[in-house]
Coordinates of N, CA and C in Angstrom, one line a residue:
M1 N 34.4 -47.9 -8.8 CA 32.9 -48.4 -8.8 C 31.6 -47.1 -7.6
T2 N 30.3 -47.3 -8.5 CA 29.7 -46.0 -8.2 C 29.0 -46.9 -7.1
D3 N 28.8 -48.2 -7.8 CA 27.4 -48.8 -6.8 C 28.4 -50.3 -6.3
H4 N 28.7 -49.5 -4.7 CA 29.3 -51.2 -4.2 C 28.3 -52.7 -4.5
L5 N 27.2 -52.0 -4.1 CA 26.2 -53.4 -3.6 C 26.3 -54.1 -4.9
E6 N 26.0 -53.3 -5.9 CA 25.8 -53.4 -7.7 C 26.8 -55.3 -7.5
H7 N 27.9 -55.1 -7.4 CA 29.5 -55.1 -7.8 C 28.9 -56.8 -6.8
I8 N 28.4 -56.2 -5.7 CA 28.5 -57.7 -4.4 C 27.8 -58.3 -4.9
S9 N 26.1 -58.3 -5.3 CA 25.3 -58.7 -6.7 C 25.2 -59.9 -6.8
K10 N 26.3 -59.2 -7.2 CA 27.6 -60.5 -8.8 C 27.7 -61.7 -8.6
T11 N 28.3 -61.3 -6.6 CA 29.1 -62.0 -6.4 C 28.9 -63.6 -5.8
S12 N 29.8 -65.2 -5.8 CA 28.4 -66.0 -6.3 C 27.7 -66.3 -4.5
S13 N 26.9 -66.2 -4.6 CA 25.9 -66.6 -3.2 C 27.1 -68.0 -2.0
I14 N 26.9 -67.5 -1.4 CA 27.0 -69.0 0.1 C 26.4 -69.8 1.1
D15 N 26.4 -70.4 1.5 CA 26.0 -70.7 2.3 C 26.4 -71.1 3.9
P16 N 25.7 -70.1 5.0 CA 26.2 -69.6 6.0 C 25.6 -70.8 7.0
N17 N 25.7 -71.9 6.8 CA 25.5 -73.1 7.1 C 25.7 -74.6 7.2
D18 N 27.2 -74.1 5.9 CA 28.4 -74.2 5.8 C 29.5 -75.2 6.7
P19 N 29.1 -75.8 7.2 CA 30.8 -76.0 8.0 C 32.3 -76.6 7.4
K20 N 32.4 -75.6 6.2 CA 33.6 -75.1 5.9 C 33.6 -73.5 6.2
L21 N 32.5 -72.7 6.7 CA 33.2 -71.5 7.0 C 32.5 -71.0 8.5
Y22 N 32.2 -72.2 9.1 CA 32.5 -71.7 10.9 C 34.0 -71.6 11.5
W23 N 34.2 -71.1 10.5 CA 35.7 -70.9 11.0 C 36.1 -69.6 10.9
I24 N 35.4 -69.3 9.8 CA 34.8 -67.5 10.0 C 33.2 -67.2 10.3
L25 N 32.5 -67.6 9.8 CA 31.6 -66.8 10.4 C 30.0 -67.3 11.8
R26 N 30.5 -68.8 12.9 CA 30.4 -68.4 13.8 C 31.7 -68.5 14.8
N27 N 32.6 -67.3 14.3 CA 34.1 -66.8 14.9 C 33.4 -65.5 15.8
V28 N 33.9 -65.6 17.3 CA 33.2 -65.2 18.0 C 33.9 -63.0 17.3
D29 N 35.7 -62.9 16.8 CA 35.7 -62.4 17.2 C 35.0 -61.0 16.1
L30 N 34.7 -62.4 14.6 CA 33.8 -61.6 13.7 C 31.8 -60.6 14.2
K31 N 31.9 -61.7 15.5 CA 30.8 -61.3 15.9 C 30.5 -60.1 16.7
N32 N 31.9 -59.8 17.0 CA 32.4 -59.0 17.8 C 32.7 -57.1 16.3
W33 N 33.4 -57.9 16.2 CA 33.2 -57.6 14.6 C 32.1 -56.5 14.1
E34 N 31.3 -57.0 13.1 CA 29.8 -57.0 13.6 C 29.1 -56.4 14.4
S35 N 29.0 -56.4 15.7 CA 28.1 -55.8 16.5 C 28.6 -53.3 16.2
P36 N 26.9 -53.7 16.7 CA 27.6 -52.0 16.3 C 28.0 -50.5 16.5
D37 N 28.5 -50.5 17.0 CA 30.1 -50.0 18.0 C 31.2 -50.4 17.8
N38 N 31.4 -51.4 17.0 CA 33.0 -51.7 17.2 C 33.1 -50.9 16.2
S39 N 34.7 -50.9 16.0 CA 35.0 -50.1 15.0 C 36.9 -51.0 14.6
Q40 N 37.1 -52.4 15.0 CA 38.6 -52.7 14.6 C 38.3 -53.1 13.2
V41 N 39.7 -53.8 13.2 CA 40.5 -53.7 12.1 C 40.8 -55.5 12.3
L42 N 40.1 -55.7 11.2 CA 40.2 -57.9 11.3 C 40.1 -57.9 9.4
W43 N 41.0 -58.8 9.8 CA 42.3 -59.6 8.3 C 41.7 -61.3 8.4
L44 N 41.1 -61.3 7.6 CA 40.6 -63.1 7.1 C 41.8 -64.2 6.7
F45 N 42.4 -65.3 6.6 CA 43.4 -64.8 6.7 C 43.4 -67.2 5.8
G46 N 43.5 -66.7 4.3 CA 43.9 -68.5 4.2 C 41.9 -69.3 3.9
G47 N 41.6 -69.9 4.0 CA 40.6 -71.0 4.1 C 40.8 -72.2 2.9
P48 N 40.1 -73.5 3.1 CA 40.4 -75.0 3.2 C 39.9 -74.8 1.4
P49 N 40.2 -75.6 0.9 CA 39.6 -75.9 -0.4 C 38.3 -75.8 -1.0
G50 N 38.4 -74.7 -1.2 CA 36.3 -75.3 -1.6 C 35.7 -74.2 -0.8
C51 N 36.8 -73.2 -0.2 CA 36.0 -72.1 0.8 C 36.6 -70.7 -0.3
S52 N 35.1 -70.3 -1.2 CA 35.2 -68.5 -2.1 C 35.3 -68.1 -0.6
M53 N 36.7 -67.1 -0.5 CA 36.6 -66.4 0.0 C 36.2 -64.7 -0.3
T54 N 35.9 -64.5 -1.8 CA 35.3 -63.3 -2.5 C 33.4 -64.2 -2.0
G55 N 32.8 -65.0 -1.9 CA 31.7 -64.9 -1.9 C 31.5 -65.1 -0.1
V56 N 32.5 -65.5 1.2 CA 32.3 -65.0 2.4 C 32.4 -63.2 2.0
S57 N 33.3 -62.4 1.8 CA 33.4 -61.3 2.1 C 32.1 -60.4 1.5
S58 N 31.7 -61.0 0.4 CA 30.7 -60.2 -0.4 C 29.5 -60.3 1.1
F59 N 28.9 -61.9 1.5 CA 28.3 -62.1 2.6 C 28.4 -60.7 4.1
I60 N 29.5 -60.8 3.7 CA 29.2 -60.3 5.1 C 29.2 -59.0 5.3
A61 N 30.2 -58.5 3.6 CA 28.9 -57.0 3.1 C 27.6 -56.8 2.8
K62 N 26.8 -57.8 2.9 CA 26.2 -57.3 2.9 C 25.0 -57.7 4.3
Q63 N 25.4 -58.2 5.1 CA 24.9 -58.2 6.5 C 24.8 -57.0 6.8
E64 N 26.5 -56.5 6.2 CA 26.6 -54.8 7.1 C 26.0 -54.3 6.2
A65 N 25.1 -54.4 4.9 CA 25.1 -53.2 4.2 C 23.8 -53.4 5.2
S66 N 23.0 -54.1 5.3 CA 21.7 -54.2 6.1 C 21.6 -53.6 7.2
R67 N 22.1 -53.7 8.2 CA 22.4 -52.7 9.0 C 23.0 -51.9 9.1
R68 N 23.5 -51.4 8.2 CA 24.0 -49.2 8.0 C 23.0 -49.0 7.1
N69 N 22.2 -48.7 5.8 CA 20.8 -48.8 4.9 C 22.0 -48.4 3.6
D70 N 22.7 -49.6 3.6 CA 22.8 -49.8 2.3 C 24.3 -49.0 2.5
E71 N 24.7 -48.7 3.6 CA 26.0 -47.9 3.4 C 27.4 -48.6 3.7
V72 N 28.6 -48.9 2.6 CA 29.4 -49.9 2.7 C 30.4 -49.8 1.9
F73 N 31.7 -49.8 1.5 CA 31.9 -50.0 0.6 C 33.2 -51.4 0.4
Y74 N 32.5 -51.8 -0.7 CA 33.5 -52.9 -1.1 C 34.3 -52.9 -2.0
F75 N 35.5 -53.6 -2.2 CA 35.8 -53.9 -3.1 C 36.6 -55.6 -3.4
S76 N 36.1 -56.1 -4.9 CA 37.1 -57.3 -4.7 C 38.6 -57.1 -5.6
C77 N 39.4 -57.5 -4.7 CA 40.4 -57.0 -6.1 C 40.2 -58.4 -7.5
S78 N 40.2 -59.6 -6.3 CA 39.7 -60.6 -7.0 C 39.2 -61.1 -8.0
K79 N 38.3 -60.0 -8.5 CA 37.3 -59.1 -9.2 C 37.7 -58.8 -10.4
E80 N 38.5 -57.9 -9.9 CA 38.9 -56.9 -10.9 C 40.6 -57.7 -12.8
G81 N 40.9 -57.1 -12.9 CA 41.7 -57.3 -14.6 C 42.9 -57.3 -14.0
S82 N 44.0 -56.8 -14.7 CA 45.5 -57.1 -14.8 C 45.9 -55.7 -14.2
D83 N 45.0 -54.6 -14.3 CA 44.9 -53.5 -13.8 C 44.5 -53.3 -12.3
V84 N 43.9 -53.7 -11.2 CA 43.2 -54.5 -10.6 C 43.6 -52.9 -9.1
I85 N 45.6 -52.9 -9.7 CA 45.6 -51.1 -8.4 C 45.5 -50.0 -9.0
T86 N 44.9 -50.1 -10.5 CA 44.2 -48.4 -10.6 C 43.1 -48.1 -10.1
T87 N 42.6 -49.5 -10.6 CA 41.0 -49.6 -10.1 C 40.5 -49.4 -8.8
F88 N 41.4 -50.3 -8.0 CA 41.5 -49.9 -6.6 C 42.2 -48.5 -6.1
T89 N 42.9 -47.8 -6.8 CA 43.1 -46.7 -5.6 C 41.9 -45.9 -7.0
H90 N 41.3 -46.0 -7.9 CA 40.5 -45.2 -8.5 C 39.1 -44.9 -6.8
S91 N 38.9 -45.9 -6.8 CA 37.9 -46.7 -6.5 C 37.6 -46.2 -4.9
V92 N 39.1 -46.1 -4.5 CA 39.5 -45.9 -3.0 C 38.9 -44.5 -2.7
L93 N 39.9 -43.6 -3.9 CA 39.6 -42.6 -4.0 C 38.6 -41.9 -4.1
R94 N 37.8 -42.7 -4.7 CA 36.2 -41.7 -5.1 C 35.5 -42.2 -3.6
H95 N 36.1 -42.9 -2.6 CA 35.6 -42.6 -1.1 C 35.5 -42.2 -0.7
I96 N 37.0 -42.5 -0.1 CA 37.1 -40.5 0.3 C 36.6 -39.4 0.5
L97 N 36.9 -39.7 -1.1 CA 36.1 -38.3 -2.0 C 34.5 -37.8 -1.5
N98 N 33.8 -39.0 -1.6 CA 32.1 -39.3 -1.3 C 32.0 -39.4 0.1
G99 N 33.2 -39.4 0.4 CA 32.8 -38.7 2.2 C 33.1 -37.5 2.7
S100 N 33.6 -36.8 2.1 CA 34.1 -35.4 2.6 C 33.6 -34.2 2.4
E101 N 33.5 -33.6 3.3 CA 33.3 -31.7 2.7 C 33.5 -31.8 2.3
P102 N 32.9 -30.4 1.1 CA 33.8 -29.9 -0.7 C 35.1 -29.0 -0.2
R103 N 34.8 -28.3 0.5 CA 36.5 -28.2 1.4 C 37.5 -28.3 1.5
L104 N 37.6 -29.7 2.0 CA 38.1 -31.2 2.5 C 38.4 -31.9 1.2
A105 N 37.5 -31.9 0.2 CA 37.2 -32.7 -0.9 C 38.4 -31.9 -2.5
K106 N 38.3 -31.3 -1.8 CA 38.9 -29.8 -2.9 C 40.7 -29.3 -2.4
S107 N 41.2 -30.2 -0.7 CA 42.4 -30.5 -0.8 C 42.7 -31.6 -1.0
I108 N 41.7 -32.6 -1.0 CA 42.3 -34.2 -1.3 C 43.2 -34.3 -2.6
I109 N 42.0 -34.2 -3.6 CA 41.9 -33.9 -5.3 C 43.5 -32.9 -5.3
M110 N 43.4 -32.1 -4.6 CA 44.9 -31.4 -5.1 C 46.4 -32.2 -4.2
T111 N 46.4 -32.8 -3.4 CA 47.1 -33.2 -3.1 C 47.7 -34.0 -3.5
F112 N 46.4 -35.9 -3.9 CA 46.7 -36.1 -5.5 C 47.4 -35.8 -6.1
L113 N 46.9 -34.7 -6.8 CA 47.1 -34.3 -8.5 C 48.3 -33.8 -8.6
S114 N 49.0 -33.1 -7.0 CA 50.1 -32.8 -7.0 C 51.4 -33.7 -6.9
T115 N 50.7 -34.5 -5.7 CA 51.7 -36.2 -5.8 C 52.7 -36.5 -7.5
L116 N 51.7 -37.3 -8.0 CA 50.9 -37.6 -9.1 C 52.6 -36.7 -10.1
L117 N 52.2 -35.4 -10.6 CA 52.5 -34.4 -11.1 C 54.5 -34.6 -10.5
C118 N 54.6 -34.1 -8.7 CA 55.9 -34.6 -8.5 C 56.1 -35.4 -9.6
K119 N 56.3 -36.5 -9.4 CA 56.4 -38.0 -10.1 C 57.1 -37.9 -11.2
I120 N 55.8 -37.3 -11.8 CA 56.2 -37.0 -13.1 C 57.4 -36.4 -14.1
I121 N 57.1 -35.8 -13.1 CA 58.9 -34.6 -13.2 C 59.9 -34.7 -12.9
Q122 N 60.1 -36.1 -11.9 CA 60.6 -37.0 -11.4 C 61.1 -37.4 -12.4
R123 N 61.1 -38.1 -12.8 CA 61.1 -39.2 -14.3 C 61.3 -38.1 -15.2
G124 N 60.9 -37.5 -15.9 CA 61.3 -37.1 -16.6 C 62.0 -35.1 -17.3
R125 N 63.5 -35.1 -15.9 CA 63.4 -33.9 -15.8 C 64.0 -33.0 -17.1
S126 N 64.3 -33.1 -18.1 CA 64.3 -32.8 -18.9 C 63.7 -33.0 -19.9
R127 N 62.6 -32.9 -19.4 CA 61.5 -32.0 -19.8 C 61.2 -30.9 -20.2
F128 N 61.6 -30.3 -18.3 CA 61.1 -29.0 -17.5 C 61.6 -28.5 -18.0
R129 N 63.2 -28.2 -18.9 CA 64.2 -27.4 -17.9 C 63.8 -26.2 -19.4
H130 N 62.9 -26.3 -20.3 CA 63.2 -25.7 -21.4 C 61.2 -24.9 -20.7
G131 N 60.9 -24.9 -18.5 CA 59.3 -24.6 -18.7 C 58.3 -25.4 -18.9
R132 N 58.5 -26.1 -20.2 CA 56.8 -27.1 -20.8 C 56.3 -27.7 -19.8
F133 N 55.7 -26.8 -18.9 CA 55.0 -27.8 -17.6 C 53.9 -27.7 -18.4
S134 N 53.1 -26.4 -19.2 CA 52.4 -26.7 -19.7 C 51.4 -27.5 -20.5
D135 N 52.8 -28.2 -21.6 CA 52.2 -29.3 -21.7 C 51.3 -30.2 -21.3
I136 N 51.3 -30.3 -19.2 CA 51.2 -31.5 -18.8 C 49.6 -31.3 -19.2
T137 N 48.6 -32.2 -18.9 CA 47.6 -32.0 -18.7 C 47.2 -33.0 -17.5
V138 N 46.2 -33.0 -17.2 CA 45.3 -33.5 -15.8 C 45.0 -34.6 -15.9
E139 N 44.2 -35.2 -17.7 CA 44.4 -36.6 -18.2 C 46.4 -37.9 -18.2
E140 N 47.0 -36.9 -18.9 CA 48.4 -37.6 -18.4 C 49.3 -37.1 -17.0
I141 N 48.2 -36.8 -15.6 CA 48.7 -36.9 -14.4 C 48.3 -38.2 -14.1
L142 N 46.8 -38.6 -14.4 CA 46.0 -39.2 -14.4 C 46.4 -41.0 -15.2
D143 N 47.7 -40.1 -16.0 CA 47.3 -41.5 -16.6 C 48.7 -42.3 -16.3
A144 N 49.1 -42.6 -14.7 CA 50.1 -42.3 -14.3 C 50.5 -44.4 -13.9
E145 N 51.6 -44.4 -13.9 CA 52.0 -46.2 -13.5 C 50.7 -46.2 -12.2
S146 N 51.1 -47.9 -12.4 CA 49.7 -47.8 -11.0 C 50.7 -47.2 -9.3
G147 N 51.5 -48.3 -10.4 CA 52.8 -47.7 -8.4 C 52.9 -46.5 -7.9
G148 N 52.5 -45.5 -8.6 CA 52.4 -43.7 -8.5 C 51.5 -43.4 -8.1
L149 N 50.4 -44.4 -8.7 CA 48.6 -43.9 -7.9 C 49.4 -44.4 -6.7
L150 N 48.8 -45.0 -6.5 CA 49.4 -46.0 -5.0 C 49.8 -45.0 -3.8
A151 N 51.2 -44.5 -4.6 CA 52.3 -43.5 -3.9 C 51.5 -42.5 -3.5
A152 N 50.7 -42.0 -4.5 CA 49.2 -41.3 -4.4 C 49.1 -40.7 -3.8
L153 N 48.0 -42.0 -3.4 CA 47.1 -42.7 -3.1 C 47.4 -42.4 -1.8
T154 N 48.6 -43.1 -0.7 CA 49.1 -42.9 -0.1 C 50.0 -41.6 1.3
E155 N 50.2 -40.5 0.0 CA 50.6 -39.5 0.5 C 49.5 -38.9 1.2
T156 N 47.9 -38.6 -0.3 CA 47.0 -37.9 0.1 C 46.5 -38.3 1.2
V157 N 45.7 -40.0 1.7 CA 45.6 -40.4 3.4 C 46.5 -40.1 4.8
I158 N 47.8 -40.1 4.5 CA 49.0 -39.3 5.5 C 48.4 -37.9 5.7
E159 N 48.4 -37.0 4.9 CA 48.6 -35.7 4.5 C 46.8 -35.6 5.2
M160 N 46.1 -36.2 4.6 CA 44.7 -35.4 4.9 C 44.0 -36.6 6.3
K161 N 44.9 -37.6 7.1 CA 44.2 -38.3 8.0 C 42.3 -38.4 8.6
T162 N 41.9 -38.2 6.9 CA 40.8 -38.6 7.3 C 39.9 -39.9 6.3
I163 N 39.0 -40.8 6.8 CA 38.7 -41.6 6.5 C 37.0 -41.2 6.8
P164 N 35.8 -41.6 5.7 CA 34.9 -41.8 6.0 C 34.6 -42.8 7.0
A165 N 33.4 -43.2 7.7 CA 33.4 -43.7 8.9 C 32.6 -45.1 8.6
T166 N 31.9 -45.0 7.2 CA 31.0 -46.2 6.6 C 32.5 -47.5 6.5
P167 N 31.6 -48.7 6.8 CA 32.4 -49.8 6.7 C 33.5 -50.5 5.7
I168 N 34.0 -50.8 5.8 CA 35.1 -51.2 4.3 C 35.3 -52.6 4.3
V169 N 34.4 -53.4 3.8 CA 35.5 -55.1 3.2 C 36.1 -54.8 1.9
I170 N 37.2 -55.3 1.8 CA 38.0 -55.3 1.1 C 38.4 -57.3 0.9
D171 N 38.2 -57.5 -0.5 CA 38.5 -59.3 -0.8 C 39.9 -59.0 -1.2
G172 N 40.2 -60.0 -0.7 CA 41.8 -60.8 -1.6 C 42.9 -59.4 -2.1
I173 N 43.3 -58.8 -0.9 CA 44.4 -57.9 -1.0 C 45.9 -58.1 -1.0
D174 N 46.2 -59.7 -1.4 CA 47.3 -59.7 -1.9 C 47.6 -59.5 -3.6
K175 N 46.5 -59.3 -4.2 CA 46.6 -59.2 -5.6 C 47.1 -57.9 -5.8
I176 N 47.0 -56.8 -4.8 CA 47.2 -55.5 -5.1 C 49.2 -55.1 -4.4
G177 N 49.9 -56.7 -4.0 CA 51.1 -56.5 -3.8 C 50.9 -55.6 -2.4
L178 N 52.9 -56.3 -2.1 CA 53.1 -55.3 -0.6 C 53.1 -54.2 -0.8
D179 N 53.2 -53.5 -1.2 CA 53.1 -52.0 -1.1 C 51.4 -52.0 -1.3
G180 N 50.0 -52.4 -1.7 CA 49.2 -52.7 -1.4 C 48.6 -52.6 -0.1
C181 N 49.5 -53.6 0.4 CA 48.8 -54.4 2.2 C 49.8 -52.9 3.0
R182 N 50.4 -52.2 2.7 CA 51.8 -51.4 3.7 C 50.0 -49.7 3.6
F183 N 49.9 -49.8 2.2 CA 49.0 -48.2 2.2 C 47.8 -49.1 2.6
L184 N 46.8 -50.4 3.1 CA 45.6 -50.0 4.0 C 46.6 -50.1 5.4
T185 N 47.8 -50.9 5.9 CA 47.7 -51.0 6.8 C 47.9 -50.1 7.6
M186 N 48.5 -48.1 6.7 CA 48.6 -47.0 7.3 C 47.5 -46.6 7.3
F187 N 46.5 -46.9 5.9 CA 44.9 -46.5 5.8 C 44.3 -46.9 7.2
C188 N 44.4 -47.9 7.3 CA 43.5 -48.2 8.8 C 44.5 -47.3 10.4
S189 N 45.7 -47.4 10.6 CA 45.5 -47.1 11.6 C 45.9 -45.0 12.2
N190 N 46.3 -44.6 10.2 CA 46.7 -43.6 10.3 C 45.9 -42.3 10.5
S191 N 43.7 -42.6 10.3 CA 43.0 -42.0 10.8 C 43.1 -41.0 12.0
T192 N 43.0 -40.3 12.5 CA 42.2 -39.2 13.5 C 40.7 -39.6 13.6
A193 N 40.0 -40.1 12.4 CA 37.7 -39.5 11.9 C 38.2 -40.1 13.2
S194 N 36.8 -39.4 14.0 CA 35.7 -40.0 15.1 C 34.6 -40.8 14.3
P195 N 33.3 -40.9 14.4 CA 34.3 -42.6 15.0 C 35.4 -43.0 13.8
K196 N 36.2 -44.3 13.5 CA 36.6 -45.1 12.8 C 36.0 -45.8 12.3
P197 N 36.4 -46.1 11.1 CA 35.4 -46.9 10.3 C 36.0 -47.7 10.2
K198 N 34.7 -49.6 10.8 CA 34.8 -51.0 11.0 C 35.7 -51.4 9.2
V199 N 36.8 -52.2 9.8 CA 37.1 -52.5 7.9 C 37.4 -54.2 8.0
L200 N 37.4 -54.5 7.2 CA 37.9 -56.4 7.4 C 37.8 -56.3 5.5
L201 N 39.2 -57.5 5.8 CA 40.3 -57.5 4.8 C 40.2 -59.4 4.4
T202 N 40.3 -60.1 3.4 CA 40.5 -60.9 3.6 C 42.1 -61.0 2.9
C203 N 42.2 -62.2 2.6 CA 43.8 -62.4 2.2 C 44.5 -63.5 2.3
R204 N 45.4 -63.9 0.9 CA 45.9 -65.4 1.4 C 46.4 -66.2 2.2
L205 N 47.0 -66.4 2.5 CA 48.6 -66.6 3.4 C 49.9 -66.9 2.9
D206 N 50.2 -65.8 3.6 CA 51.3 -64.6 2.7 C 52.5 -64.2 4.0
P207 N 53.2 -65.1 4.6 CA 54.9 -64.8 5.8 C 54.8 -63.2 5.2
D208 N 54.6 -62.7 4.2 CA 55.4 -61.6 4.0 C 54.1 -60.4 4.6
I209 N 53.5 -60.6 3.8 CA 51.5 -59.9 4.1 C 51.5 -60.1 6.0
M210 N 52.2 -61.0 6.3 CA 51.7 -60.8 7.5 C 52.6 -60.1 8.4
K211 N 54.1 -60.6 8.0 CA 54.9 -59.2 8.8 C 55.1 -57.5 8.6
I212 N 54.1 -57.2 7.6 CA 52.9 -56.1 7.3 C 51.9 -55.5 8.1
I213 N 51.2 -56.5 8.8 CA 50.5 -56.9 9.4 C 50.5 -56.4 10.8
V214 N 51.1 -57.2 11.2 CA 51.4 -57.7 13.0 C 51.6 -55.7 13.1
R215 N 52.4 -55.0 12.5 CA 53.0 -53.4 13.2 C 51.5 -52.7 13.4
V216 N 50.8 -53.6 13.5 CA 49.5 -51.7 13.6 C 48.3 -53.1 14.7
P217 N 47.7 -52.1 14.9 CA 46.2 -52.9 15.8 C 45.2 -53.5 14.8
C218 N 45.0 -54.7 15.2 CA 43.9 -55.4 14.4 C 44.0 -56.4 14.5
I219 N 42.5 -57.0 14.2 CA 42.0 -59.2 14.4 C 42.7 -59.9 14.0
I220 N 42.8 -61.0 14.1 CA 43.5 -62.0 12.8 C 42.5 -63.8 13.2
I221 N 42.5 -63.5 12.4 CA 41.8 -64.9 11.8 C 41.7 -65.7 10.7
E222 N 42.3 -66.7 11.5 CA 43.9 -67.6 10.8 C 43.6 -69.0 10.6
Y223 N 42.5 -69.4 9.0 CA 42.9 -70.3 8.8 C 43.0 -71.7 9.8
D224 N 44.2 -71.7 8.9 CA 45.3 -73.1 9.6 C 45.2 -72.6 10.9
K225 N 45.0 -72.2 12.2 CA 45.3 -71.8 13.3 C 44.1 -72.4 14.3
E226 N 42.6 -71.7 13.6 CA 41.8 -72.3 13.9 C 40.9 -73.3 13.3
R227 N 42.0 -73.4 12.7 CA 41.8 -76.1 11.9 C 42.5 -76.0 12.8
R228 N 44.0 -76.3 14.0 CA 43.6 -76.3 14.6 C 43.9 -76.7 15.8
G229 N 43.0 -76.1 15.7 CA 42.2 -75.5 17.8 C 42.3 -74.4 18.2
L230 N 43.9 -73.8 17.8 CA 44.3 -72.1 18.5 C 43.5 -71.3 18.5
G231 N 42.6 -70.8 20.0 CA 41.7 -69.6 19.7 C 40.6 -70.1 19.0
I232 N 40.1 -71.2 18.6 CA 39.2 -71.0 18.1 C 37.8 -71.1 19.4
S233 N 36.7 -70.2 18.8 CA 35.8 -69.3 19.2 C 34.1 -69.7 19.0
Y234 N 34.2 -71.1 18.2 CA 33.3 -71.1 17.5 C 32.6 -73.6 18.4
P235 N 31.3 -73.4 18.1 CA 31.4 -74.6 18.8 C 32.5 -75.6 17.5
L236 N 33.0 -77.1 18.3 CA 32.9 -77.8 17.1 C 32.0 -78.5 16.6
V237 N 32.6 -78.6 15.3 CA 31.6 -79.9 14.2 C 31.9 -80.8 14.2
V238 N 32.0 -82.3 15.0 CA 31.8 -83.6 15.1 C 31.3 -84.4 14.4
S239 N 32.1 -85.0 13.4 CA 31.5 -85.6 11.6 C 31.0 -87.5 12.9
L240 N 29.7 -88.1 12.9 CA 30.3 -88.7 13.8 C 29.7 -90.0 12.5
A241 N 30.8 -90.9 12.3 CA 30.1 -92.7 11.2 C 30.5 -93.4 11.6
N242 N 29.5 -94.1 10.9 CA 29.1 -95.2 11.6 C 29.9 -96.2 11.7

């Protein structure tokens, strides 16, 4: 997506005063994340019935964009079609390129394309026994399967160790599978850029994803724990019945 704010604007709005959203919007961890000098990685897990996590993520992204002169990377996995991993890969790569100097951008592109080319060669070795490398076009390289694209993006970020400092908000990461979640944990922890970007990710409750993210430094706001009063950090709302 070239205009993330336009994409955000198409998302259904929420009422920030809705008590069902207090577990997020009045949480001290979110308030700390929103502070200008904060570079934490914040994960939002779960949500009660009727709570639109896409609406919440877009609301937070809008707030962050207003504080950052419209500089924010927003991606909703929940809004994409069946080829969400391909769209995600291309969007993140474009984001990295847009925030890189020309010489570094060229190196990033070369790393990404060469990784994809190696995977094509590995899948079809017989095709290249007679030196038919000239048959491969850039279009064919980019037409890789979604898993190959994500693996190439992962390899690129590992090698370049660079992430633009623009705040990042990604909604519904469970839609890109466990490999996508592994990429995001690496993406958040592997950068040597200074300052590091602040990152906010939303996800449905998934034990397998939880096992992946607990290995990296991050802050977790989990609906079920907040609802039970564990680590609650906002005023309790008490409903008084007559």
